[in-house]
Amino acid sequence: MRNDARARLFAPIFTALVASAWIVLWAWGAGPYARYVHHASWSDLPGVAAICEAVPGGSLLLDALLHSAAWLLMIAAMMLPTVFPLLAGFRRLTAARPDRRVLLALLVSGYASVWALFGVAAHVFDATLHQVAERVPVISLYAWLLGAGVVGLAGAYQFTRIKYRCLEKCRSPLMFVMEHWTGRNARRNSFVLGVSHGAFCVGCCWTLMLLMFAVGTGSIGWMLALGAVMAAEKNLPWGRRIGQAVGVALIVWACGIGLMHAG
């Protein structure tokens, strides 16, 4: 297949893959194993069930694999659309190479590995907090503070210097590829390129992703909203202003939670 034909097919195939991830998430969330997609929100405390219930008749390893698969599916649905310009630019750069598909797969793998590590850390922290709350009932009475804190943190982070630095890296994908792509040891270079971009992406969006744990992961509506915000921030000309508006809205929301429970 000629390069121009491949170029025309790249965007539709990419869109179909992302759409498939959303469909699978929706179907999974409506099925008998939805608990691997949904985690309890802080508004559900006290009495929340254990985060990682074993598959009936299954093993702890299978349980962990299903949680990991659900998280990576969320990342594919929410984050891949935000890095489409990077992937498209890298595809053009390597279009003449016979191993271009392998290099693109390694780039995506490197990117996904960073978000996978973030997911492990976030899930462990979230599960630990839930377990502590179950053992210390008084914490459950003030669970709203944790939710308000996460929402407020996400809002305040939108205005920090590190957020802007990471966002600028994400908003200049072609420059990022040119800075990090050497062509030497191409497979390793592709994976490291994905890891590097993933690290900046996490630096840009980690607090927004934490909102999933404050409101309960697995909500298709929340994932669509947060994914749209992150994609707009990175890819639209007025993305920074959208991010600032979201920051203000989150801070107001956190204050509203506080006022609701003040009495």
mmCIF file of C-alpha atoms in Angstrom:
data_model
loop_
_atom_site.group_PDB
_atom_site.id
_atom_site.type_symbol
_atom_site.label_atom_id
_atom_site.label_comp_id
_atom_site.label_asym_id
_atom_site.label_seq_id
_atom_site.Cartn_x
_atom_site.Cartn_y
_atom_site.Cartn_z
ATOM 1 C CA MET A 1 0.000 0.000 0.000
ATOM 2 C CA ARG A 2 1.379 3.404 -0.949
ATOM 3 C CA ASN A 3 2.304 5.971 1.706
ATOM 4 C CA ASP A 4 -0.470 8.400 0.755
ATOM 5 C CA ALA A 5 -3.082 5.636 1.020
ATOM 6 C CA ARG A 6 -1.729 4.618 4.432
ATOM 7 C CA ALA A 7 -1.848 8.236 5.541
ATOM 8 C CA ARG A 8 -5.524 8.490 4.591
ATOM 9 C CA LEU A 9 -6.344 5.317 6.528
ATOM 10 C CA PHE A 10 -4.431 6.217 9.697
ATOM 11 C CA ALA A 11 -6.970 8.661 11.158
ATOM 12 C CA PRO A 12 -10.073 6.473 10.466
ATOM 13 C CA ILE A 13 -8.380 3.371 11.887
ATOM 14 C CA PHE A 14 -7.209 5.308 14.934
ATOM 15 C CA THR A 15 -10.715 6.714 15.462
ATOM 16 C CA ALA A 16 -12.224 3.236 15.145
ATOM 17 C CA LEU A 17 -9.811 1.839 17.748
ATOM 18 C CA VAL A 18 -10.605 4.611 20.243
ATOM 19 C CA ALA A 19 -14.340 4.217 19.615
ATOM 20 C CA SER A 20 -13.986 0.479 20.186
ATOM 21 C CA ALA A 21 -12.298 1.151 23.540
ATOM 22 C CA TRP A 22 -15.265 3.298 24.598
ATOM 23 C CA ILE A 23 -17.748 0.647 23.489
ATOM 24 C CA VAL A 24 -15.909 -2.118 25.344
ATOM 25 C CA LEU A 25 -15.756 0.044 28.482
ATOM 26 C CA TRP A 26 -19.488 0.684 28.287
ATOM 27 C CA ALA A 27 -20.263 -3.016 27.760
ATOM 28 C CA TRP A 28 -17.871 -4.058 30.533
ATOM 29 C CA GLY A 29 -19.383 -1.552 32.954
ATOM 30 C CA ALA A 30 -22.842 -2.965 32.271
ATOM 31 C CA GLY A 31 -21.759 -6.584 32.656
ATOM 32 C CA PRO A 32 -21.332 -8.999 35.602
ATOM 33 C CA TYR A 33 -17.686 -8.005 36.124
ATOM 34 C CA ALA A 34 -18.335 -4.262 36.243
ATOM 35 C CA ARG A 35 -16.562 -4.023 39.617
ATOM 36 C CA TYR A 36 -13.253 -4.178 37.765
ATOM 37 C CA VAL A 37 -14.124 -0.930 36.014
ATOM 38 C CA HIS A 38 -16.002 0.775 38.861
ATOM 39 C CA HIS A 39 -14.315 1.657 42.121
ATOM 40 C CA ALA A 40 -16.142 3.103 45.076
ATOM 41 C CA SER A 41 -16.281 6.871 45.368
ATOM 42 C CA TRP A 42 -15.750 8.635 48.680
ATOM 43 C CA SER A 43 -19.433 9.529 48.755
ATOM 44 C CA ASP A 44 -20.185 5.799 49.141
ATOM 45 C CA LEU A 45 -18.370 5.456 52.471
ATOM 46 C CA PRO A 46 -18.829 3.924 55.021
ATOM 47 C CA GLY A 47 -19.320 0.238 54.369
ATOM 48 C CA VAL A 48 -17.580 0.142 51.002
ATOM 49 C CA ALA A 49 -16.725 -3.372 49.885
ATOM 50 C CA ALA A 50 -13.144 -4.435 49.300
ATOM 51 C CA ILE A 51 -11.708 -2.804 46.197
ATOM 52 C CA CYS A 52 -10.376 -5.991 44.689
ATOM 53 C CA GLU A 53 -12.908 -8.765 44.983
ATOM 54 C CA ALA A 54 -11.764 -12.054 43.539
ATOM 55 C CA VAL A 55 -13.372 -13.424 40.411
ATOM 56 C CA PRO A 56 -15.683 -16.278 41.508
ATOM 57 C CA GLY A 57 -13.523 -19.331 41.260
ATOM 58 C CA GLY A 58 -10.603 -17.229 40.064
ATOM 59 C CA SER A 59 -7.220 -16.266 41.441
ATOM 60 C CA LEU A 60 -5.604 -13.128 42.790
ATOM 61 C CA LEU A 61 -3.479 -12.924 39.634
ATOM 62 C CA LEU A 62 -6.553 -12.974 37.401
ATOM 63 C CA ASP A 63 -8.146 -10.354 39.643
ATOM 64 C CA ALA A 64 -5.123 -8.056 39.243
ATOM 65 C CA LEU A 65 -5.005 -8.649 35.497
ATOM 66 C CA LEU A 66 -8.651 -7.671 35.081
ATOM 67 C CA HIS A 67 -8.160 -4.458 37.066
ATOM 68 C CA SER A 68 -5.080 -3.661 34.977
ATOM 69 C CA ALA A 69 -6.915 -4.367 31.725
ATOM 70 C CA ALA A 70 -9.768 -2.082 32.784
ATOM 71 C CA TRP A 71 -7.357 0.736 33.647
ATOM 72 C CA LEU A 72 -5.444 0.426 30.366
ATOM 73 C CA LEU A 73 -8.743 0.399 28.484
ATOM 74 C CA MET A 74 -9.670 3.661 30.210
ATOM 75 C CA ILE A 75 -6.301 5.132 29.229
ATOM 76 C CA ALA A 76 -6.805 4.033 25.618
ATOM 77 C CA ALA A 77 -10.263 5.616 25.526
ATOM 78 C CA MET A 78 -9.392 8.856 27.334
ATOM 79 C CA MET A 79 -5.740 9.588 26.588
ATOM 80 C CA LEU A 80 -5.013 8.271 23.089
ATOM 81 C CA PRO A 81 -7.173 10.963 21.460
ATOM 82 C CA THR A 82 -5.040 13.578 23.231
ATOM 83 C CA VAL A 83 -1.829 12.225 21.649
ATOM 84 C CA PHE A 84 -3.134 11.750 18.112
ATOM 85 C CA PRO A 85 -0.980 14.642 16.752
ATOM 86 C CA LEU A 86 2.139 13.025 18.239
ATOM 87 C CA LEU A 87 1.325 9.618 16.754
ATOM 88 C CA ALA A 88 0.464 11.127 13.369
ATOM 89 C CA GLY A 89 3.711 13.114 13.296
ATOM 90 C CA PHE A 90 5.770 10.081 14.290
ATOM 91 C CA ARG A 91 4.033 7.964 11.652
ATOM 92 C CA ARG A 92 4.975 10.506 8.974
ATOM 93 C CA LEU A 93 8.565 10.620 10.215
ATOM 94 C CA THR A 94 8.948 6.842 10.008
ATOM 95 C CA ALA A 95 6.697 6.213 6.981
ATOM 96 C CA ALA A 96 9.566 5.033 4.774
ATOM 97 C CA ARG A 97 10.930 2.516 7.291
ATOM 98 C CA PRO A 98 10.016 -1.172 6.906
ATOM 99 C CA ASP A 99 9.613 -1.493 10.692
ATOM 100 C CA ARG A 100 7.352 1.575 11.006
ATOM 101 C CA ARG A 101 4.473 -0.409 12.565
ATOM 102 C CA VAL A 102 6.749 -1.908 15.203
ATOM 103 C CA LEU A 103 8.168 1.522 16.027
ATOM 104 C CA LEU A 104 4.695 3.019 16.365
ATOM 105 C CA ALA A 105 3.634 0.114 18.597
ATOM 106 C CA LEU A 106 6.709 0.651 20.781
ATOM 107 C CA LEU A 107 5.922 4.356 21.053
ATOM 108 C CA VAL A 108 2.385 3.580 22.218
ATOM 109 C CA SER A 109 3.699 0.902 24.593
ATOM 110 C CA GLY A 110 6.123 3.343 26.186
ATOM 111 C CA TYR A 111 3.365 5.907 26.599
ATOM 112 C CA ALA A 112 0.958 3.354 28.076
ATOM 113 C CA SER A 113 3.591 2.006 30.490
ATOM 114 C CA VAL A 114 3.884 5.395 32.217
ATOM 115 C CA TRP A 115 0.124 5.630 32.670
ATOM 116 C CA ALA A 116 0.080 2.011 33.864
ATOM 117 C CA LEU A 117 2.580 2.876 36.618
ATOM 118 C CA PHE A 118 0.502 5.913 37.560
ATOM 119 C CA GLY A 119 -2.582 3.693 37.677
ATOM 120 C CA VAL A 120 -0.870 1.207 40.008
ATOM 121 C CA ALA A 121 0.151 4.005 42.383
ATOM 122 C CA ALA A 122 -3.297 5.617 42.303
ATOM 123 C CA HIS A 123 -5.119 2.310 42.818
ATOM 124 C CA VAL A 124 -2.874 1.334 45.748
ATOM 125 C CA PHE A 125 -3.349 4.726 47.388
ATOM 126 C CA ASP A 126 -7.110 4.638 46.808
ATOM 127 C CA ALA A 127 -7.459 1.083 48.137
ATOM 128 C CA THR A 128 -5.348 1.911 51.197
ATOM 129 C CA LEU A 129 -7.524 4.918 52.027
ATOM 130 C CA HIS A 130 -10.677 2.820 51.735
ATOM 131 C CA GLN A 131 -9.255 0.110 53.979
ATOM 132 C CA VAL A 132 -8.175 2.663 56.583
ATOM 133 C CA ALA A 133 -11.630 4.252 56.452
ATOM 134 C CA GLU A 134 -13.254 0.877 57.101
ATOM 135 C CA ARG A 135 -11.035 0.261 60.141
ATOM 136 C CA VAL A 136 -11.376 3.798 61.525
ATOM 137 C CA PRO A 137 -15.090 4.632 61.231
ATOM 138 C CA VAL A 138 -14.645 8.278 62.218
ATOM 139 C CA ILE A 139 -12.825 8.882 58.935
ATOM 140 C CA SER A 140 -15.997 7.964 57.093
ATOM 141 C CA LEU A 141 -17.807 10.874 58.739
ATOM 142 C CA TYR A 142 -15.369 13.278 57.094
ATOM 143 C CA ALA A 143 -14.955 11.435 53.805
ATOM 144 C CA TRP A 144 -16.300 14.496 52.007
ATOM 145 C CA LEU A 145 -13.065 16.305 52.955
ATOM 146 C CA LEU A 146 -11.073 13.873 50.833
ATOM 147 C CA GLY A 147 -13.336 14.409 47.838
ATOM 148 C CA ALA A 148 -13.277 18.184 48.259
ATOM 149 C CA GLY A 149 -9.498 18.079 48.676
ATOM 150 C CA VAL A 150 -8.977 16.150 45.440
ATOM 151 C CA VAL A 151 -11.322 18.458 43.522
ATOM 152 C CA GLY A 152 -9.642 21.568 44.963
ATOM 153 C CA LEU A 153 -6.173 20.180 44.242
ATOM 154 C CA ALA A 154 -7.144 19.463 40.629
ATOM 155 C CA GLY A 155 -8.448 23.016 40.271
ATOM 156 C CA ALA A 156 -5.405 24.690 41.840
ATOM 157 C CA TYR A 157 -2.987 22.551 39.811
ATOM 158 C CA GLN A 158 -4.443 23.978 36.606
ATOM 159 C CA PHE A 159 -2.628 27.264 37.404
ATOM 160 C CA THR A 160 0.782 25.902 38.461
ATOM 161 C CA ARG A 161 4.034 26.405 36.568
ATOM 162 C CA ILE A 162 4.705 22.669 36.234
ATOM 163 C CA LYS A 163 1.260 22.206 34.676
ATOM 164 C CA TYR A 164 2.052 24.849 32.046
ATOM 165 C CA ARG A 165 5.487 23.375 31.351
ATOM 166 C CA CYS A 166 4.105 19.889 30.816
ATOM 167 C CA LEU A 167 1.190 21.247 28.794
ATOM 168 C CA GLU A 168 3.534 23.132 26.456
ATOM 169 C CA LYS A 169 5.425 19.902 25.760
ATOM 170 C CA CYS A 170 2.147 18.156 24.987
ATOM 171 C CA ARG A 171 0.944 21.028 22.774
ATOM 172 C CA SER A 172 4.053 20.858 20.542
ATOM 173 C CA PRO A 173 4.112 17.193 19.463
ATOM 174 C CA LEU A 174 6.161 17.661 16.287
ATOM 175 C CA MET A 175 8.828 19.616 18.130
ATOM 176 C CA PHE A 176 8.797 16.993 20.864
ATOM 177 C CA VAL A 177 9.402 14.207 18.337
ATOM 178 C CA MET A 178 12.221 16.131 16.662
ATOM 179 C CA GLU A 179 13.862 16.784 20.038
ATOM 180 C CA HIS A 180 13.740 13.154 21.160
ATOM 181 C CA TRP A 181 13.986 11.135 17.932
ATOM 182 C CA THR A 182 17.548 10.300 16.886
ATOM 183 C CA GLY A 183 16.933 7.288 14.636
ATOM 184 C CA ARG A 184 19.790 5.416 16.321
ATOM 185 C CA ASN A 185 18.683 2.169 17.955
ATOM 186 C CA ALA A 186 15.249 3.002 16.578
ATOM 187 C CA ARG A 187 13.229 0.518 18.608
ATOM 188 C CA ARG A 188 14.665 1.604 21.934
ATOM 189 C CA ASN A 189 14.409 5.236 20.845
ATOM 190 C CA SER A 190 10.711 4.783 19.984
ATOM 191 C CA PHE A 191 9.906 3.256 23.354
ATOM 192 C CA VAL A 192 11.835 5.956 25.251
ATOM 193 C CA LEU A 193 10.074 8.623 23.183
ATOM 194 C CA GLY A 194 6.732 7.178 24.310
ATOM 195 C CA VAL A 195 7.888 7.059 27.938
ATOM 196 C CA SER A 196 9.108 10.658 27.802
ATOM 197 C CA HIS A 197 5.884 11.959 26.322
ATOM 198 C CA GLY A 198 3.864 9.850 28.743
ATOM 199 C CA ALA A 199 5.750 11.398 31.673
ATOM 200 C CA PHE A 200 4.885 14.930 30.500
ATOM 201 C CA CYS A 201 1.308 13.816 29.862
ATOM 202 C CA VAL A 202 1.005 12.484 33.412
ATOM 203 C CA GLY A 203 2.575 15.695 34.688
ATOM 204 C CA CYS A 204 -0.066 17.648 32.811
ATOM 205 C CA CYS A 205 -3.142 15.587 33.671
ATOM 206 C CA TRP A 206 -2.540 13.562 36.852
ATOM 207 C CA THR A 207 -4.826 15.640 39.062
ATOM 208 C CA LEU A 208 -7.650 15.463 36.535
ATOM 209 C CA MET A 209 -7.263 11.689 36.446
ATOM 210 C CA LEU A 210 -7.406 11.599 40.255
ATOM 211 C CA LEU A 211 -10.909 13.026 39.967
ATOM 212 C CA MET A 212 -11.902 9.587 38.713
ATOM 213 C CA PHE A 213 -11.106 8.222 42.171
ATOM 214 C CA ALA A 214 -12.919 11.052 43.952
ATOM 215 C CA VAL A 215 -16.163 10.544 42.035
ATOM 216 C CA GLY A 216 -15.761 6.833 41.321
ATOM 217 C CA THR A 217 -14.014 5.374 38.309
ATOM 218 C CA GLY A 218 -15.948 3.688 35.573
ATOM 219 C CA SER A 219 -18.431 6.488 34.924
ATOM 220 C CA ILE A 220 -18.597 6.817 31.142
ATOM 221 C CA GLY A 221 -19.973 10.353 31.507
ATOM 222 C CA TRP A 222 -17.059 11.462 33.692
ATOM 223 C CA MET A 223 -14.520 9.784 31.435
ATOM 224 C CA LEU A 224 -15.969 11.480 28.366
ATOM 225 C CA ALA A 225 -15.969 14.869 30.093
ATOM 226 C CA LEU A 226 -12.425 14.591 31.444
ATOM 227 C CA GLY A 227 -11.121 13.117 28.184
ATOM 228 C CA ALA A 228 -12.669 16.005 26.237
ATOM 229 C CA VAL A 229 -11.104 18.566 28.594
ATOM 230 C CA MET A 230 -7.644 17.008 28.310
ATOM 231 C CA ALA A 231 -7.883 16.703 24.530
ATOM 232 C CA ALA A 232 -9.000 20.331 24.231
ATOM 233 C CA GLU A 233 -6.206 21.552 26.507
ATOM 234 C CA LYS A 234 -3.552 19.841 24.415
ATOM 235 C CA ASN A 235 -4.836 20.233 20.885
ATOM 236 C CA LEU A 236 -7.004 23.342 20.533
ATOM 237 C CA PRO A 237 -5.547 26.854 20.045
ATOM 238 C CA TRP A 238 -7.491 28.122 23.062
ATOM 239 C CA GLY A 239 -6.739 25.007 25.104
ATOM 240 C CA ARG A 240 -4.935 26.868 27.891
ATOM 241 C CA ARG A 241 -7.953 29.096 28.475
ATOM 242 C CA ILE A 242 -10.174 26.024 28.647
ATOM 243 C CA GLY A 243 -7.831 24.579 31.272
ATOM 244 C CA GLN A 244 -8.013 27.762 33.322
ATOM 245 C CA ALA A 245 -11.808 27.823 33.130
ATOM 246 C CA VAL A 246 -11.891 24.201 34.297
ATOM 247 C CA GLY A 247 -9.541 25.129 37.151
ATOM 248 C CA VAL A 248 -11.871 27.891 38.321
ATOM 249 C CA ALA A 249 -14.892 25.575 38.065
ATOM 250 C CA LEU A 250 -13.168 22.875 40.123
ATOM 251 C CA ILE A 251 -12.127 25.321 42.854
ATOM 252 C CA VAL A 252 -15.710 26.636 43.038
ATOM 253 C CA TRP A 253 -16.977 23.044 43.195
ATOM 254 C CA ALA A 254 -14.572 22.224 46.058
ATOM 255 C CA CYS A 255 -15.723 25.319 47.955
ATOM 256 C CA GLY A 256 -19.337 24.303 47.350
ATOM 257 C CA ILE A 257 -18.681 20.860 48.846
ATOM 258 C CA GLY A 258 -17.172 22.548 51.904
ATOM 259 C CA LEU A 259 -20.098 24.935 52.311
ATOM 260 C CA MET A 260 -22.610 22.097 51.957
ATOM 261 C CA HIS A 261 -21.030 20.236 54.877
ATOM 262 C CA ALA A 262 -20.164 23.284 56.981
ATOM 263 C CA GLY A 263 -23.496 23.234 58.721
#
